[in-house]
XYZ file of C-alpha atoms in Angstrom:
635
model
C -6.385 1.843 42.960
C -5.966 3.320 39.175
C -9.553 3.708 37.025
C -8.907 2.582 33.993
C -8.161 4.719 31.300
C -10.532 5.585 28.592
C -9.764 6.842 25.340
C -9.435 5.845 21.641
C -7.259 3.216 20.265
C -3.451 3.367 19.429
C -2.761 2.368 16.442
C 0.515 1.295 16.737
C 1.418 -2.346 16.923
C 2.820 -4.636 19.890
C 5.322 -7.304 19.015
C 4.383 -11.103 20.255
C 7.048 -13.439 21.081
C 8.127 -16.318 18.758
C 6.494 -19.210 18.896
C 8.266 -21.680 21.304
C 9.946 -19.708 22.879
C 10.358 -19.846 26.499
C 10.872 -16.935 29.417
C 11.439 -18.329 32.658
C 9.536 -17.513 35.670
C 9.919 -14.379 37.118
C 10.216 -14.287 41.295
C 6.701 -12.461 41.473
C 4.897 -15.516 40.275
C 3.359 -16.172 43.063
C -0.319 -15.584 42.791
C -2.579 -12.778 44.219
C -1.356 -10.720 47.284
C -3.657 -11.541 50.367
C -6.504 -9.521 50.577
C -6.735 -9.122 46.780
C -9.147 -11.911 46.134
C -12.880 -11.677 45.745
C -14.680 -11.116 48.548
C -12.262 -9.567 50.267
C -13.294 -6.953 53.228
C -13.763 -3.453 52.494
C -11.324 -4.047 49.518
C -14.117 -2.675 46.199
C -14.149 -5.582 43.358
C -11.695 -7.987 43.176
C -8.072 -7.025 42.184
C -4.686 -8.444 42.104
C -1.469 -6.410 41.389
C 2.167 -7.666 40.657
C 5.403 -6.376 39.259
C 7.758 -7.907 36.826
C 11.157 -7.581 36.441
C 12.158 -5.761 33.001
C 13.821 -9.008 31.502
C 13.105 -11.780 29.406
C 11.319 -13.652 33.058
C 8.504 -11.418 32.692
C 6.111 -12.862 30.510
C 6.045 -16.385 31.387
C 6.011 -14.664 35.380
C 3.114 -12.771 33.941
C 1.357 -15.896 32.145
C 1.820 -17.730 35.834
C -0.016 -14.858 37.169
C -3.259 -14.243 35.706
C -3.460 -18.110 35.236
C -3.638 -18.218 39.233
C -5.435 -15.048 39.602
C -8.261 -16.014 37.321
C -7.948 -19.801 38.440
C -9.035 -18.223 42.021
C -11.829 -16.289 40.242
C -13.302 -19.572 38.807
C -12.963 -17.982 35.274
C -13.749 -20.245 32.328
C -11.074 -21.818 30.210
C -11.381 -19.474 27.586
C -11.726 -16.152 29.552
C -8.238 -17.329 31.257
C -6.541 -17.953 27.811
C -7.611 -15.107 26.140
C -6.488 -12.993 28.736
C -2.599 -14.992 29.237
C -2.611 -14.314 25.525
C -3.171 -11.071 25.790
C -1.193 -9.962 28.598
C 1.762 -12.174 27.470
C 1.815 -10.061 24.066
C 1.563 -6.580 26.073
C 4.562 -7.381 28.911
C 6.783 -8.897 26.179
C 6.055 -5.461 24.287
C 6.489 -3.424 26.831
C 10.027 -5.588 28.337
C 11.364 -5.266 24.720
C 10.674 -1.402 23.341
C 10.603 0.490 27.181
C 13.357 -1.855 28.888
C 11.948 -1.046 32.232
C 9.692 -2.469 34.855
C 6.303 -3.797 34.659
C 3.082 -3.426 36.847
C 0.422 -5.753 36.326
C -3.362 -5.919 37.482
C -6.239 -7.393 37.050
C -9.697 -6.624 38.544
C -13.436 -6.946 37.664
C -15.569 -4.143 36.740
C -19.016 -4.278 38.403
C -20.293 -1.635 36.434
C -19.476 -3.615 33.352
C -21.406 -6.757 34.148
C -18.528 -7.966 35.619
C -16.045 -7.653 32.919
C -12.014 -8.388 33.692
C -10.119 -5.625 33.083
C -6.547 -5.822 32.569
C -3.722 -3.057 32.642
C -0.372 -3.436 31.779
C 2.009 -0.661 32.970
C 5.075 0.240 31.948
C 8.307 3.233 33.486
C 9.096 4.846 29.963
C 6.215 7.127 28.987
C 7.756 8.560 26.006
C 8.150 5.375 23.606
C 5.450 4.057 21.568
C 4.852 0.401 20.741
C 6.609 -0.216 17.012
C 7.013 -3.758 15.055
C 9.750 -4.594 15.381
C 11.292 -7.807 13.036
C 12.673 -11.186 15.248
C 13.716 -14.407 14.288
C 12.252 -16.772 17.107
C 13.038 -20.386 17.656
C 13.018 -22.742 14.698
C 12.024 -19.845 12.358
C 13.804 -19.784 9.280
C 17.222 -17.170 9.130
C 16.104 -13.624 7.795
C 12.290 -14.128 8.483
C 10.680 -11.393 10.105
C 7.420 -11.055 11.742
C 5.709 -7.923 12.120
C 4.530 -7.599 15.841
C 0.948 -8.582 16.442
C -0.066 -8.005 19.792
C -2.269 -4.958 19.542
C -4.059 -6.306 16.926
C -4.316 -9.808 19.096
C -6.181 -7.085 21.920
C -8.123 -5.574 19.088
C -9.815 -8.742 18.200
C -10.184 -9.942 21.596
C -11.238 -7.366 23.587
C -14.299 -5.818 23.575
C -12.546 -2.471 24.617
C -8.864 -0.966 25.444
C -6.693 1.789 24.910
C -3.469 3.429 25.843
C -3.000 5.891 28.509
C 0.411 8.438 28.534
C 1.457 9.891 32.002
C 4.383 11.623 32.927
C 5.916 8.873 34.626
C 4.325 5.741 33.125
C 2.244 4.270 30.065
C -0.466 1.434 30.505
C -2.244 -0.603 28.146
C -5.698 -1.326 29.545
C -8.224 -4.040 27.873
C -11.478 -5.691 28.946
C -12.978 -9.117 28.047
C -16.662 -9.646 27.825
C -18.177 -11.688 29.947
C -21.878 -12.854 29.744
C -24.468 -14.459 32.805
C -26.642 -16.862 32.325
C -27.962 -20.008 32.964
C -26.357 -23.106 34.189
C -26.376 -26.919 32.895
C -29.607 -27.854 34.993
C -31.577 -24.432 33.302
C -32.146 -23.262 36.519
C -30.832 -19.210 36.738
C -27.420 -19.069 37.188
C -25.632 -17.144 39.490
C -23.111 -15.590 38.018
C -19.819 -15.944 39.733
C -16.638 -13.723 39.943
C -16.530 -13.154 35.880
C -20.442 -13.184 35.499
C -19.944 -16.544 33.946
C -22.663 -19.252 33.987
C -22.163 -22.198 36.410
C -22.080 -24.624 33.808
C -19.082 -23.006 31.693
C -17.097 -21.617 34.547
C -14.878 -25.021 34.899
C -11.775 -24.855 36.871
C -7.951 -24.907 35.372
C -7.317 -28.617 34.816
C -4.038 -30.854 33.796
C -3.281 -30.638 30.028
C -5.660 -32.640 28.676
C -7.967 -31.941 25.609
C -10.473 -30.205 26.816
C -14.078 -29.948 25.279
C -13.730 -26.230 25.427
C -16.076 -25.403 22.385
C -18.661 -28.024 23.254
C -18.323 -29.636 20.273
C -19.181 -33.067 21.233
C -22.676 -31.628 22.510
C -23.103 -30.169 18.975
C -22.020 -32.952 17.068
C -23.278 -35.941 19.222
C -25.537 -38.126 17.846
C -28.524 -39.231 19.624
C -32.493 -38.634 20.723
C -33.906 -34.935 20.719
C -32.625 -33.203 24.363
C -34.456 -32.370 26.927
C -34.513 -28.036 27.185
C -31.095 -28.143 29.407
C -28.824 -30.180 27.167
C -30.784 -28.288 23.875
C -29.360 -25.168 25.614
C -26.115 -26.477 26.571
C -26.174 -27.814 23.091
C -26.593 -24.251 21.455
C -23.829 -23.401 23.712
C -21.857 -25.472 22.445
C -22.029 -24.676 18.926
C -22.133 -20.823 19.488
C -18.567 -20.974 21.698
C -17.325 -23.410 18.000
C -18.593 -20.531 15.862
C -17.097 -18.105 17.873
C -13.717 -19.965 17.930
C -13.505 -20.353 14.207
C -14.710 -17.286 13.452
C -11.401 -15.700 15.716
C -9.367 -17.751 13.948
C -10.615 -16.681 10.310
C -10.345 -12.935 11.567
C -6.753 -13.582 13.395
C -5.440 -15.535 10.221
C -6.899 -13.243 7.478
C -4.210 -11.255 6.248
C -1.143 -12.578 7.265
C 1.492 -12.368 4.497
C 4.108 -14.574 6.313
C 3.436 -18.169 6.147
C 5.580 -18.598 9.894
C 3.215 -15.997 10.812
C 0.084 -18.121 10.043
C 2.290 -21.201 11.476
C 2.698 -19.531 15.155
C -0.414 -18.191 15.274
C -2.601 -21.224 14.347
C -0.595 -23.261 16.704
C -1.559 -20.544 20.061
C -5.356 -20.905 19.095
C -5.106 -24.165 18.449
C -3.541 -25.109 22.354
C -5.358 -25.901 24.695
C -8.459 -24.946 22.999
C -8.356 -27.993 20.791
C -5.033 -29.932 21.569
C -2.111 -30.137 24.324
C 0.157 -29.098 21.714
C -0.025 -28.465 18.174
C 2.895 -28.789 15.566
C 2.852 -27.657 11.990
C 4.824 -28.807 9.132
C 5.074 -27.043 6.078
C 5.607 -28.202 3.096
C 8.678 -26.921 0.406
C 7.952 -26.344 -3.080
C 10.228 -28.742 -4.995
C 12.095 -27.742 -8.908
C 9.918 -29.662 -11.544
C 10.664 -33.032 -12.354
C 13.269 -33.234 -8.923
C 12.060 -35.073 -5.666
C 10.090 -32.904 -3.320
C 11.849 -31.374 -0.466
C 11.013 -32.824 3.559
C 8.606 -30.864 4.755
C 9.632 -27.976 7.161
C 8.800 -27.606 10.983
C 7.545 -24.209 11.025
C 6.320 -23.730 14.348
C 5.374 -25.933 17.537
C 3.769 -25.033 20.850
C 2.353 -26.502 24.114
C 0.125 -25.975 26.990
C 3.342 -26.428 29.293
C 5.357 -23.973 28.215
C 8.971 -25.803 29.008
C 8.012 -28.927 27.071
C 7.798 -26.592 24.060
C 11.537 -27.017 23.522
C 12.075 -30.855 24.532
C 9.197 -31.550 22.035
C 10.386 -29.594 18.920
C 13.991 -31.367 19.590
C 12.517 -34.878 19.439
C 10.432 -33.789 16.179
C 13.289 -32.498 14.527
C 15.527 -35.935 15.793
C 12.733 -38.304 15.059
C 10.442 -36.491 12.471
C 6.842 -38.634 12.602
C 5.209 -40.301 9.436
C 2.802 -37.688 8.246
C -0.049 -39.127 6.330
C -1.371 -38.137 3.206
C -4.516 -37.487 4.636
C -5.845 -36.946 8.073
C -6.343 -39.661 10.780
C -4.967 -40.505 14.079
C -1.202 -41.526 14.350
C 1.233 -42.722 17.002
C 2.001 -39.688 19.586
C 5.676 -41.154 21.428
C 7.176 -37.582 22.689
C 5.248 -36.819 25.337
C 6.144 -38.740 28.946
C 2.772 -38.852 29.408
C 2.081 -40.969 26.030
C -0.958 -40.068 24.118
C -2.501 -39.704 20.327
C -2.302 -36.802 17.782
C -4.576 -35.861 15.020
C -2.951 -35.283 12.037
C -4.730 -32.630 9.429
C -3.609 -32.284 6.092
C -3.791 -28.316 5.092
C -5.004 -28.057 1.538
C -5.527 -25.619 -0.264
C -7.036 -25.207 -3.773
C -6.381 -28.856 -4.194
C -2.581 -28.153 -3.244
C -1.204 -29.596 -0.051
C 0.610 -26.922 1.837
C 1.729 -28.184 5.273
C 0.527 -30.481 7.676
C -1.272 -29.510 11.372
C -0.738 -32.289 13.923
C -2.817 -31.726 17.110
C -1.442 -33.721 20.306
C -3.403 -35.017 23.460
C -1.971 -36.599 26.621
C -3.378 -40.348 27.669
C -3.844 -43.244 26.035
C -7.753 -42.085 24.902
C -7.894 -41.411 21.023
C -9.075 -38.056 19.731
C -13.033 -38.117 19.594
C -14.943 -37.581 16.275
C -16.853 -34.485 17.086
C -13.446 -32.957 17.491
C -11.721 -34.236 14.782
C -14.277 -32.675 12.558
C -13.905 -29.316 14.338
C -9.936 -29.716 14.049
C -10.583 -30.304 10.170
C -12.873 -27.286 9.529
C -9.885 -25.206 11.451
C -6.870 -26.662 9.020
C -9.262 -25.816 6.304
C -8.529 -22.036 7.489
C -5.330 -22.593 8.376
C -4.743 -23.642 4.683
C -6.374 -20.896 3.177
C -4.571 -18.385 5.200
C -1.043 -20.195 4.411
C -1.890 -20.435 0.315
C -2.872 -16.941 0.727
C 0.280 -16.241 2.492
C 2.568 -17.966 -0.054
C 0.981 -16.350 -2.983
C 1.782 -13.105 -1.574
C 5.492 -14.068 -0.894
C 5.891 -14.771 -4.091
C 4.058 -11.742 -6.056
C 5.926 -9.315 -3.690
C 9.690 -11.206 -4.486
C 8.791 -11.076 -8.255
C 8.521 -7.725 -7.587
C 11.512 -6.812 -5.857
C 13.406 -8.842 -8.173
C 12.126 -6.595 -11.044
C 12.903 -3.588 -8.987
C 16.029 -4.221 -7.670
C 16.937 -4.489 -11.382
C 15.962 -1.076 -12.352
C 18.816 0.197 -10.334
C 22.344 0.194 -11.026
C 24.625 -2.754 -9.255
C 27.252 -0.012 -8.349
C 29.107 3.336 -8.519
C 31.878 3.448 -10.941
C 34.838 4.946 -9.242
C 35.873 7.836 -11.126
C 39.605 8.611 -10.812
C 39.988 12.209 -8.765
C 36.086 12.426 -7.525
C 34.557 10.861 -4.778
C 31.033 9.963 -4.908
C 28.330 8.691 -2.539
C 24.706 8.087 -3.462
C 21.229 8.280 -0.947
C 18.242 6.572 -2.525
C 15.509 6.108 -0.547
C 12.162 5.178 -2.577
C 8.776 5.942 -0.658
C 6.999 3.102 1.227
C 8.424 -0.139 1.617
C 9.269 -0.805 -2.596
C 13.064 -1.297 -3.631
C 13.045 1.072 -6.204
C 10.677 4.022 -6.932
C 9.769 6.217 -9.708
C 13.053 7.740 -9.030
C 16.765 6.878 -10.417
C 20.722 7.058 -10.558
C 23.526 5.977 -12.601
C 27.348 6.444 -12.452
C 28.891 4.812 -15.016
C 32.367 4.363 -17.652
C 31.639 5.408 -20.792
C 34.794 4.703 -22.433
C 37.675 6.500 -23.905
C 38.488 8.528 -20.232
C 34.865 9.780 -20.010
C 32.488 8.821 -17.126
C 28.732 9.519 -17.311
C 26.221 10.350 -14.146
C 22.323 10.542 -13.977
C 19.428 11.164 -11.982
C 16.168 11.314 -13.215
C 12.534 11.270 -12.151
C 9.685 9.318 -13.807
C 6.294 11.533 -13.914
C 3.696 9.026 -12.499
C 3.746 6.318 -10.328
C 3.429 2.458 -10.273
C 4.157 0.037 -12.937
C 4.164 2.475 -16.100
C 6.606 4.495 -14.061
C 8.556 1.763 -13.569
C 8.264 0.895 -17.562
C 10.365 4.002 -18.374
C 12.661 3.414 -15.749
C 13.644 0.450 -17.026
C 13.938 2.160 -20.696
C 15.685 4.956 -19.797
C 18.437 3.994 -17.765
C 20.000 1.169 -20.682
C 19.360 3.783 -23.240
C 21.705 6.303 -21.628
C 24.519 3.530 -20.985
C 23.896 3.007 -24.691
C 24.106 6.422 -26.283
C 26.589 7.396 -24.075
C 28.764 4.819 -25.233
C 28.280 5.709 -28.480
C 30.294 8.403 -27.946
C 27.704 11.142 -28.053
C 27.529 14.054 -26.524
C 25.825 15.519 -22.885
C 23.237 17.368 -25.518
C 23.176 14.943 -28.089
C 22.174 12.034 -25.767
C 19.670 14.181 -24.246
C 18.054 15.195 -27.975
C 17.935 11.821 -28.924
C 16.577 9.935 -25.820
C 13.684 12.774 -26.100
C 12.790 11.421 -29.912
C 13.054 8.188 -28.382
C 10.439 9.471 -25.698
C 8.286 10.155 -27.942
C 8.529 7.257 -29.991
C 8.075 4.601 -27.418
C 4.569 6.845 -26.328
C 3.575 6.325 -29.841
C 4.048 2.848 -30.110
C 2.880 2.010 -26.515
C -0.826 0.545 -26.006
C -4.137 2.830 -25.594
C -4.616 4.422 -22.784
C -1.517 4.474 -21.152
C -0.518 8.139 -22.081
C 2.868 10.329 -22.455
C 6.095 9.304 -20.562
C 7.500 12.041 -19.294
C 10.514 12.394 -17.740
C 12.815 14.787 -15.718
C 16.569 14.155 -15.970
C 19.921 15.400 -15.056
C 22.681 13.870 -17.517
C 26.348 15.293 -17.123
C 29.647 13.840 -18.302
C 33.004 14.130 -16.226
C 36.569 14.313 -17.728
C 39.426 14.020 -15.551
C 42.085 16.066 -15.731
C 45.298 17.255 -14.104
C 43.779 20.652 -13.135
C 40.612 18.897 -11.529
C 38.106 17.610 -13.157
C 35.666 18.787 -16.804
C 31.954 19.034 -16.094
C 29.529 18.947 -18.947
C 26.061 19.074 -17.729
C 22.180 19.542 -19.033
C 19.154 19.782 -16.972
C 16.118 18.578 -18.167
C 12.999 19.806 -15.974
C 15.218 18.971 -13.304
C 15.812 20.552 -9.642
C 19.515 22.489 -10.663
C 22.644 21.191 -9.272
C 24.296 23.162 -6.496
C 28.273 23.782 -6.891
C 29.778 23.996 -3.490
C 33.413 26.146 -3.108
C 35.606 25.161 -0.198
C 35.152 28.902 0.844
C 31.191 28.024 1.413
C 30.127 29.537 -1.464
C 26.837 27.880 -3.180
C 26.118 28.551 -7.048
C 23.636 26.686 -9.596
C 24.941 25.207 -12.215
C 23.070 24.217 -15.996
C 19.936 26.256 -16.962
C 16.559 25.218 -16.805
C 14.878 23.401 -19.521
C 12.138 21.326 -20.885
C 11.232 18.072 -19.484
C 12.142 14.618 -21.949
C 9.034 13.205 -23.967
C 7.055 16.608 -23.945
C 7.899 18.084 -27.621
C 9.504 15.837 -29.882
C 11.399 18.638 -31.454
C 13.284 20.571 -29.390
C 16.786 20.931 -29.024
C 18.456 20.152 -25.674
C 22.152 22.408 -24.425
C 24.741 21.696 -22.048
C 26.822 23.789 -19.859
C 30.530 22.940 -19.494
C 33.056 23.847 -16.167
C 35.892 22.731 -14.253
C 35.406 21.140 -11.061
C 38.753 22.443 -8.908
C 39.616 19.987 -5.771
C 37.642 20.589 -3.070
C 34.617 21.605 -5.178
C 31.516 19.809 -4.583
C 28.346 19.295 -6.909
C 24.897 18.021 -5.325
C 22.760 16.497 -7.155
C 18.927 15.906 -6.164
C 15.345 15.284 -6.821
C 12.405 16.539 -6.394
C 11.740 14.620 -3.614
C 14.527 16.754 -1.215
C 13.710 20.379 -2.388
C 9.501 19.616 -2.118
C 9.964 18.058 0.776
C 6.703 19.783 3.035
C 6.174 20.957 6.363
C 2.864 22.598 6.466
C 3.082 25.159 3.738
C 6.455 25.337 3.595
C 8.944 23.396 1.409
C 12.359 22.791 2.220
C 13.940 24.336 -0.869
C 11.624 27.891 -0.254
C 14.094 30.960 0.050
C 17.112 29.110 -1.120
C 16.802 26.650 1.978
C 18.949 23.791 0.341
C 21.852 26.319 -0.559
C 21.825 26.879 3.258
C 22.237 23.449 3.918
C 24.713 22.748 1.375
C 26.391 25.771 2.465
C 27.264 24.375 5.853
C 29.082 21.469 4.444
C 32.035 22.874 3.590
C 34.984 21.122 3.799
C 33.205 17.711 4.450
C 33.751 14.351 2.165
C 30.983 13.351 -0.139
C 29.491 10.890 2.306
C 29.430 13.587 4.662
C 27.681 15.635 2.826
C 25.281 13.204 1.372
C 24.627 12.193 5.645
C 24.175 15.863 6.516
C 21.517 16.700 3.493
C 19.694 13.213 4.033
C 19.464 14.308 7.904
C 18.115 18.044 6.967
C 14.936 16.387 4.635
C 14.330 13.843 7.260
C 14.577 16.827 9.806
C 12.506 19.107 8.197
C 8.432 17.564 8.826
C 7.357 15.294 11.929
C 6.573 12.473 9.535
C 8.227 10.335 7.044
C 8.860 11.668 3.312
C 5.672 10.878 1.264
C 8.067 11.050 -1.832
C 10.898 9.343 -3.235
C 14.545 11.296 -2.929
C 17.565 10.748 -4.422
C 20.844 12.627 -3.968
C 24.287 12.563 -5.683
C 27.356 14.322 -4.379
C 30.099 14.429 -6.783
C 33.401 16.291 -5.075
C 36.699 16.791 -6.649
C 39.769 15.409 -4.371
């Protein structure tokens, strides 16, 4: 039998399936092997062991599983869903990013009080766990959810870890368990989990279960006698505990589905049978609002899921204004839903309707529970929304600093590689290729000092400014003098505090011709451009000189020169030639002519592909700048 591992956390991050989705059961869903149970004879603490098939039958086979292993265990209600949870986030990880088999065990640890520990093992030792985006059931096209199943272990678990062998990877995790006392306050005796008599109830039917004790918090009545005071405390500690996992689980989600699916698996069974969430769709002033959304719906039988969303979307319920008990007619088993309204800052933002099988309506005590949950689940959705919309604002606003297109220059082939740091659209970094009239066609690439907003300022001043002077029929030198004055002018005028604007830039002007091609070119502060021959021959081209918006009065020169077919000029920014690995950059000892040099002979894309491969190449980890690259070749 395997120890489990010990070690300290990955940080990488699991994907969970989509909510409603649906995996049928795998052929291993049987229950625990004989012998494997607790109690068995010269077998060590309980364990039970199965393998899954590498396919999309694994994690409902693995769901089936521990539901039956822990069912034999007598494990409490919420030790068994925190653990499907769990293990149905790490198979469905490990089925989707190692595509191979999957061992699964559980056992209890008796030198952990009796804590279940859990491994999930997977055949491809070499990948690591990555989000990856997917669009489940329902969702909306193009939304993507980050994965979330490590950080589902991480709040969870009271330890786990990862563990890399030559063969295989597991994912290990334990779930505390406590002993105590049972309902009658004699001393319990704790069973296969270390669970108290009292809470260690057996799987039921789908029904809603008073998991969280709340009708012994909430109940009216005389003072209890010790037992039911105790059972009482219970009660409200296991409610505490519930809505304090869902504040943590919710808090800092940035996509509202996101908040949707996950409110919807913490609300079922622990609250409801199923759960379905509406959201609601912000409307143009003065026009008539749009029908809510169904953003996500779930159940505790996982193949109703889909029968039930179909007969929302066919025959959408009345959802109140306000919360209260409404008619329940999907099920086949009948029943009554609670309907919460999620508000948030006095702003309705969806609608939470919490199902229950039978004809019995939903009691107070957990009504008033399910209300103080939608009040989180609203909070986490406005929250969610008003990040959405900040972070589109701001890729509007970037996507506008940067050219729509490359003008296609008659006799040159271009191709561009811009790739900002991080996840923003455009960086402190820029291009342009563009007609400036009377046969003349105009390239740049610059490079904002600074970072953030103010960098982003003089992008969006510099780029029109060069369209503008350029097609004013000035010069390579003479747009580069003036858009220095103009440097310096904007600094002067610009509030307190927010200091120069510098600004590195390479500005040329091509000519077409029926020789080739005329090349007028300046560098300002700027990494020099590279002329490739076809013989593999790698020159500079331009001289160095001082960066734009540092001395008002200096004058700026220009260095003119055919390009002859076949020739190819590169183009690039700081972020390729300091690209680091350890001390070394990649530009040290002419290391960029090298890789230019190589290239002989290719197209422009092919060049641009082979010098975006050699910075990416270059360091273990991701460039921690942005870099931009223009190849200009001559056909």
């Amino acid at each position: 039998m395997r120890t489990s591992p010990s070690g300290g956390k990955d940080q990488a991050v699991a994907r969970a399936p989509a909510c409603g989705t649906n995996a049928a059961a795998g052929p291993h869903d049987k229950g625990p092997p004989p012998g494997t149970g607790p109690g068995a004879a010269g077998e060590g603490p309980p364990t039970a062991r199965t393998s899954l098939p590498g396919d999309a039958r694994a994690p409902s086979a693995a769901r089936r599983f521990v539901r039956s292993v822990l069912a034999g265990w007598n494990a409490h209600d919420m030790v068994t869903d925190d653990a499907t949870l769990l293990v149905s986030e790490l198979v469905t990880n490990a089925v989707v990013h190692a595509g191979t088999s999957v061992d699964l065990e559980c056992r209890l640890d008796p030198a952990r009080g009796g804590n279940l520990v859990v491994e999930v093992t997977d055949h491809h030792p070499a990948r690591e766990f990555r989000a990856r985006p997917r669009r489940g059931r329902g969702e909306r096209e193009g939304a993507a959810h980050g994965g979330r199943g490590l950080r589902l272990v991480a709040e969870l678990a009271e330890t786990w870890g990862t563990a890399y062998r030559r063969t295989d990877k597991t994912v290990w995790f334990h779930l505390p368990t406590c002993p105590g006392e049972d309902a009658s306050g004699a001393p319990g005796v704790p069973g296969a989990l270390g669970i108290p008599g009292a809470l260690a109830t057996p799987l039921r039917d789908p029904a809603l279960p008073d998991v969280l004790g709340a009708a012994e918090v909430l109940a009216p009545g005389p003072s209890p006698a010790p037992p039911a005071r105790r059972a009482a405390e219970r009660g409200h500690h296991r409610a505490l505990s519930f809505l304090a996992e869902a504040s943590e689980l919710l808090a800092g989600q940035f996509d509202e589905d996101m908040v949707a699916s996950l409110a919807a698996q913490l609300a079922v069974p622990r609250l409801a049978d199923w759960c379905a969430v509406w959201l609601d769709t912000d409307g143009s002033p003065g026009a008539v609002r749009p029908a809510p959304r169904l953003s996500c719906v779930w159940h505790a039988r996982e193949h109703r899921v889909d029968p039930l969303r179909l007969a929302l979307l066919r025959t959408p319920p009345a959802l109140p204004a306000a919360g209260r008990a409404v008619p329940w007619p999907y099920g086949p088993d009948g029943g009554t839903a609670l309907a919460c309204r999620l508000v948030a800052g006095g702003r309705g933002v969806g609608t939470l309707l919490l199902g229950r099988a039978g004809p019995s309506a939903v009691a107070g005590d957990v009504s008033a529970l399910a209300e103080d949950f939608a009040r989180r689940v609203a909070r986490a959705l406005a929250s969610a929304r008003q990040y959405t919309r900040q972070a589109t604002i701001s890729r509007i606003l970037q996507r506008g600093l940067l050219p729509r297109g490359v003008a296609v220059i008659p006799g040159v082939e271009a191709a561009v590689v811009y790739e900002p740091r991080g996840d923003a659209s455009a960086g402190g970094d820029f291009y342009d290729v563009f007609a400036a009239g009377d046969g003349r066609w105009c390239f740049a690439l610059g490079d904002v000092c600074g970072s953030g907003p103010e960098a982003a300022v003089t992008t969006g001043l510099v780029r029109p400014w060069l369209r503008l002077l350029a097609k004013e029929g000035y010069g390579v030198a003479g747009v580069l003098d003036r858009l220095n004055r103009m440097l310096g002018e904007e600094a002067a005028e610009a509030e307190a505090g927010t200091g120069p604007r510098f600004l590195s830039l390479l500005y040329g002007e091509l000519v077409p011709h029926r020789g080739g091609v005329r090349c007028t070119l300046a560098s300002a502060g700027h990494p020099l451009p590279l002329l490739l021959r076809p013989d593999g021959s790698v020159r500079p081209v331009a001289a160095p000189q001082m960066l734009l918006g540092v001395v008002e009065e200096v004058g700026y020169g220009s260095e003119t020169f055919d390009l002859a077919a076949g020739e190819t000029l590169l183009c690039v920014t700081d972020g390729v030639t300091e690209r680091k690995s350890g001390g070394r950059l990649l530009d040290d000892g002419d290391g960029l002519a090298a890789v230019l040099a190589d290239c002989a002979g290719l197209s422009a894309e092919q060049v641009a592909a082979r010098v975006r491969h050699a910075v990416h190449g270059f360091a273990p980890g991701p460039p921690d700048d942005d870099m931009a690259l223009l190849v200009l070749r001559a056909e």
